mmCIF file of C-alpha atoms (C1' of nucleotides) in Angstrom:
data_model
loop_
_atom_site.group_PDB
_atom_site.id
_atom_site.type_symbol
_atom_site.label_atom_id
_atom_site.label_comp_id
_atom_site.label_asym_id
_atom_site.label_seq_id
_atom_site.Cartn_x
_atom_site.Cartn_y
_atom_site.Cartn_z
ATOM 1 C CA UNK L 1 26.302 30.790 -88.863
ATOM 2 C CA UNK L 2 23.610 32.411 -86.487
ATOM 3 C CA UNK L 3 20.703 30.986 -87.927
ATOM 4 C CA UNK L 4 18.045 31.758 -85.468
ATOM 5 C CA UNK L 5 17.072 27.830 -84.962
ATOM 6 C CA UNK L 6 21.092 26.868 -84.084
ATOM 7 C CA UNK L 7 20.992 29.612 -81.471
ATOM 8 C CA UNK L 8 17.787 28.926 -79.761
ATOM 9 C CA UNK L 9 18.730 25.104 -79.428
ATOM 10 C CA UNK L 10 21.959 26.632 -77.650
ATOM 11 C CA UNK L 11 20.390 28.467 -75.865
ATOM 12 C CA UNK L 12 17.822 26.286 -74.166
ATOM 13 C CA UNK L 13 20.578 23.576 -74.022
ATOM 14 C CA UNK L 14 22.379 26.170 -72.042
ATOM 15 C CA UNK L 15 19.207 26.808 -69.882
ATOM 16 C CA UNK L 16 19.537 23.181 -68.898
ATOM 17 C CA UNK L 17 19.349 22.810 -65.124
ATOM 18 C CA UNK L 18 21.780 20.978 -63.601
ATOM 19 C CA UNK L 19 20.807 17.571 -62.528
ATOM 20 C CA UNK L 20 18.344 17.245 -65.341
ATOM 21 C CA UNK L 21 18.604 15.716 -68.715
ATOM 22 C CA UNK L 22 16.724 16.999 -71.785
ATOM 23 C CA UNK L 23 15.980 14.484 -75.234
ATOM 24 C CA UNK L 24 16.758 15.724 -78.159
ATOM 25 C CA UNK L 25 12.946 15.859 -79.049
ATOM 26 C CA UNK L 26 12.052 17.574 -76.495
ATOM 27 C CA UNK L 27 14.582 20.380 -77.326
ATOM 28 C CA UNK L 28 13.394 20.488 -80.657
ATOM 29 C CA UNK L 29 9.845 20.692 -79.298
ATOM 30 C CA UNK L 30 11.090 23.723 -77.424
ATOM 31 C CA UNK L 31 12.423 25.022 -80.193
ATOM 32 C CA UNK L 32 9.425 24.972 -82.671
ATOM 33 C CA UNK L 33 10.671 22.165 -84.360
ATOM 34 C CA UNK L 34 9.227 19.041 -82.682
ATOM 35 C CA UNK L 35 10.332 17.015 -85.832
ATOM 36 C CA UNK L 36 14.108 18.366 -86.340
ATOM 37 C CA UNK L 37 15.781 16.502 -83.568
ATOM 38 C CA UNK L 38 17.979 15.574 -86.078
ATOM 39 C CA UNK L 39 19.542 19.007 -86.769
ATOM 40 C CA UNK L 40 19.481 19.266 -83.405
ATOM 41 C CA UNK L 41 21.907 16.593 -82.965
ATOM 42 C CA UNK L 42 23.580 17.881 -85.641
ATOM 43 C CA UNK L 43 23.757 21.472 -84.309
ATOM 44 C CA UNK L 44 25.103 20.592 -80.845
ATOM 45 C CA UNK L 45 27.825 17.874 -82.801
ATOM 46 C CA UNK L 46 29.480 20.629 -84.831
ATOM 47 C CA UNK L 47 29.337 23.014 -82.296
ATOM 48 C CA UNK L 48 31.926 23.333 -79.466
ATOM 49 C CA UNK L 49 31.374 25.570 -77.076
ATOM 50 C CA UNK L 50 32.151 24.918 -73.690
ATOM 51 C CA UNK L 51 28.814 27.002 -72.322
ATOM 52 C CA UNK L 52 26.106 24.709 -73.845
ATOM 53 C CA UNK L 53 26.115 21.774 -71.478
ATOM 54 C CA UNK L 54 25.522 19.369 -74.736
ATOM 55 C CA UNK L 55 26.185 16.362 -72.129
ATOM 56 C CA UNK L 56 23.037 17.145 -70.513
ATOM 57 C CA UNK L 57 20.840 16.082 -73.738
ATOM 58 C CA UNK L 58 20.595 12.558 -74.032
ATOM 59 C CA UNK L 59 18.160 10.477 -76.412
ATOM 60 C CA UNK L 60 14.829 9.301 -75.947
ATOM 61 C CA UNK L 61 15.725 6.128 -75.508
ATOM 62 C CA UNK L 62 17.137 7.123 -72.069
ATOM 63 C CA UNK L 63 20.583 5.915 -73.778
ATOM 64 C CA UNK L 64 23.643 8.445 -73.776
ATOM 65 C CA UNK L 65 24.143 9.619 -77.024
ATOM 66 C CA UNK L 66 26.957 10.776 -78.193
ATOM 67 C CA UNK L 67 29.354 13.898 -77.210
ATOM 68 C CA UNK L 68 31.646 16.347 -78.995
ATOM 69 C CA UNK L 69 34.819 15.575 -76.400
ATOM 70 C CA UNK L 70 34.037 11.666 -75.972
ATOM 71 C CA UNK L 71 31.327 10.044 -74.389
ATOM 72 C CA UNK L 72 33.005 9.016 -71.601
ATOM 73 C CA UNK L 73 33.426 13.166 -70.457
ATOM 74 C CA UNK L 74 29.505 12.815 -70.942
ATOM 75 C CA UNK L 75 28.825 10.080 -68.555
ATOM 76 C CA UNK L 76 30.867 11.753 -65.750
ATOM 77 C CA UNK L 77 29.344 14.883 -65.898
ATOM 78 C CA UNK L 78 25.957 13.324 -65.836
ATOM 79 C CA UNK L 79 27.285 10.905 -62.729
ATOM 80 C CA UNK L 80 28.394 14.275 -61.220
ATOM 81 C CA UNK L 81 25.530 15.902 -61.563
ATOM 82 C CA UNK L 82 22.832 12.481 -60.731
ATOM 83 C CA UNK L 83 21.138 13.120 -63.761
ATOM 84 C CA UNK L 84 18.266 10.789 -64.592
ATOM 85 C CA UNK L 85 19.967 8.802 -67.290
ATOM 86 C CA UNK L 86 19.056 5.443 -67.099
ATOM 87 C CA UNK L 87 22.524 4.032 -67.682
ATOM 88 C CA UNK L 88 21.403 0.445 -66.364
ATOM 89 C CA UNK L 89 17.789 -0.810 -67.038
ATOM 90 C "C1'" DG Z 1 23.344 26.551 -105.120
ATOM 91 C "C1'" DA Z 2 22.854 21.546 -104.532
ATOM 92 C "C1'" DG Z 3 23.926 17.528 -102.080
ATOM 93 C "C1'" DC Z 4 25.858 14.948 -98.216
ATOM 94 C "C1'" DT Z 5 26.100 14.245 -93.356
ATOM 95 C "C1'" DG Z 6 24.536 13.123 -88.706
ATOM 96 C "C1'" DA Z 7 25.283 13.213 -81.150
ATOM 97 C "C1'" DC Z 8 17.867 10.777 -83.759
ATOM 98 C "C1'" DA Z 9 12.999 8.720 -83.648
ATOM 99 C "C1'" DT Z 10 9.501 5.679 -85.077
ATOM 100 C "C1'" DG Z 11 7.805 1.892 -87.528
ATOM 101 C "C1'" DT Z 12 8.410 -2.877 -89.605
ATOM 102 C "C1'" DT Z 13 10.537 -7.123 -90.408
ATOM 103 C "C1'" DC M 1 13.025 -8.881 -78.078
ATOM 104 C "C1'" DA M 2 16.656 -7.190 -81.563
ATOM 105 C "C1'" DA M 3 17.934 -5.588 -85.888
ATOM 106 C "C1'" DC M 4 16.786 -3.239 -90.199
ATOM 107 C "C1'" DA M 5 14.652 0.342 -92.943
ATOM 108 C "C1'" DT M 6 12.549 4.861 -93.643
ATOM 109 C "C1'" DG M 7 11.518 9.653 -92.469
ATOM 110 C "C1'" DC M 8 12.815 14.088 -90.804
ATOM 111 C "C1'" DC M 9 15.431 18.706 -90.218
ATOM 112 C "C1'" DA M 10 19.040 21.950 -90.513
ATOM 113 C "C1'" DG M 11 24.007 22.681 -90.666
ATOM 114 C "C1'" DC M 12 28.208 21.884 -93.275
ATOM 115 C "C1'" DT M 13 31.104 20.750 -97.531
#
DNA sequence: GAGCTGACATGTT
DNA sequence: CAACATGCCAGCT
């Protein structure tokens, strides 16, 4: 564990402001790694912490994604918070 | 140490 | 327009 690149997605995950929704790629962009949004998906799937707001990063697509405790905690959260996830076209 | 896995993205068919 | 196929990266077994 604490490989610098799992931390820093955490940690900009966790920097997430609430109301807003973050893509995978972008994180990875933020990261340093604009073509490893697949680790990143993999990084926040193993990892269960409830500090890193993983329901806040959704895919490009606009689509949900998936979530480590179900995607249906996901979609509330974001419904809580109004994020911009376009849900319905 | 090597290979498999995956909450993805982009390009073709 | 939708589905299929390939490429990519790092963590986990």
């Amino acid at each position: 564990m604490k490989s610098a690149f799992k931390l820093r997605v955490l940690a900009v995950v966790k920097k997430i402001p609430k109301g807003k929704v973050l893509t995978y790629k972008e994180i990875a962009r933020k990261t340093g790694r604009s073509k490893a949004w697949r680790a990143v998906g993999n990084i926040l799937n193993k990892n269960y912490d409830p500090k890193i707001p993983c329901h806040r990063v959704v895919r490009s697509d606009g689509k949900s994604g998936g979530y480590n405790r179900g995607i249906a905690r996901k979609r509330r959260l974001l419904a809580e918070e109004r994020a911009e996830v376009g849900w319905n076209d």
